[in-house]
Amino acid sequence: AAQTTVAVLPFQNIGGDKNVDFLRLAIPDQIVTALSYSPSLAVRPSAVTQRYASQAFDPQSAGQELKVSDVVTGEFLKEADN
């Protein structure tokens, strides 16, 4: 069966808290690890998608550049201790 190609892009830190900025790459890396266990998915490695961490990007354009059929994006916000 054909595999679905997926790229998990760096998440956006919408709160701007520099103390949790490492999560921009850490959360997507965990998602890549979990998705990689699925035999029906071909997941691009985090090392390939990290180039989008230092710039604003259009997910559709990034997906075309990475030659994937699906793109996962996200954002996070630290609020108080959560």
Short mmCIF file of C-alpha atoms in Angstrom, two decimals, residues 3-48:
data_model
loop_
_atom_site.label_atom_id
_atom_site.label_comp_id
_atom_site.label_asym_id
_atom_site.label_seq_id
_atom_site.Cartn_x
_atom_site.Cartn_y
_atom_site.Cartn_z
CA GLN A 3 2.35 5.56 2.27
CA THR A 4 1.09 9.02 3.16
CA THR A 5 3.93 11.52 3.42
CA VAL A 6 3.86 13.84 6.43
CA ALA A 7 5.98 16.71 7.73
CA VAL A 8 5.63 18.05 11.27
CA LEU A 9 6.76 21.68 11.25
CA PRO A 10 8.08 23.68 14.22
CA PHE A 11 5.32 24.99 16.47
CA GLN A 12 4.73 28.67 17.17
CA ASN A 13 5.31 30.05 20.66
CA ILE A 14 2.40 32.49 20.65
CA GLY A 15 3.09 33.68 24.19
CA GLY A 16 6.65 34.66 23.37
CA ASP A 17 8.01 33.27 26.65
CA LYS A 18 11.68 32.58 25.87
CA ASN A 19 11.90 30.11 28.78
CA VAL A 20 9.70 27.64 26.91
CA ASP A 21 10.88 28.43 23.38
CA PHE A 22 12.63 25.04 23.23
CA LEU A 23 9.16 23.51 22.91
CA ARG A 24 8.96 24.90 19.34
CA LEU A 25 11.10 21.93 18.30
CA ALA A 26 10.57 19.52 21.20
CA ILE A 27 6.81 19.06 20.72
CA PRO A 28 7.04 18.40 16.96
CA ASP A 29 9.93 15.99 17.58
CA GLN A 30 7.75 13.95 19.93
CA ILE A 31 4.96 13.93 17.35
CA VAL A 32 7.39 12.74 14.66
CA THR A 33 8.51 9.93 16.94
CA ALA A 34 4.93 8.82 17.61
CA LEU A 35 3.89 9.01 13.95
CA SER A 36 6.95 7.11 12.78
CA TYR A 37 5.52 3.91 14.30
CA SER A 38 2.71 3.91 11.75
CA PRO A 39 3.59 1.75 8.74
CA SER A 40 1.18 3.74 6.56
CA LEU A 41 3.07 7.02 7.12
CA ALA A 42 6.38 8.24 5.76
CA VAL A 43 7.34 11.03 8.16
CA ARG A 44 10.02 13.57 7.30
CA PRO A 45 12.67 13.70 10.03
CA SER A 46 12.85 16.69 12.36
CA ALA A 47 16.32 17.53 11.03
CA VAL A 48 14.72 18.35 7.67
#
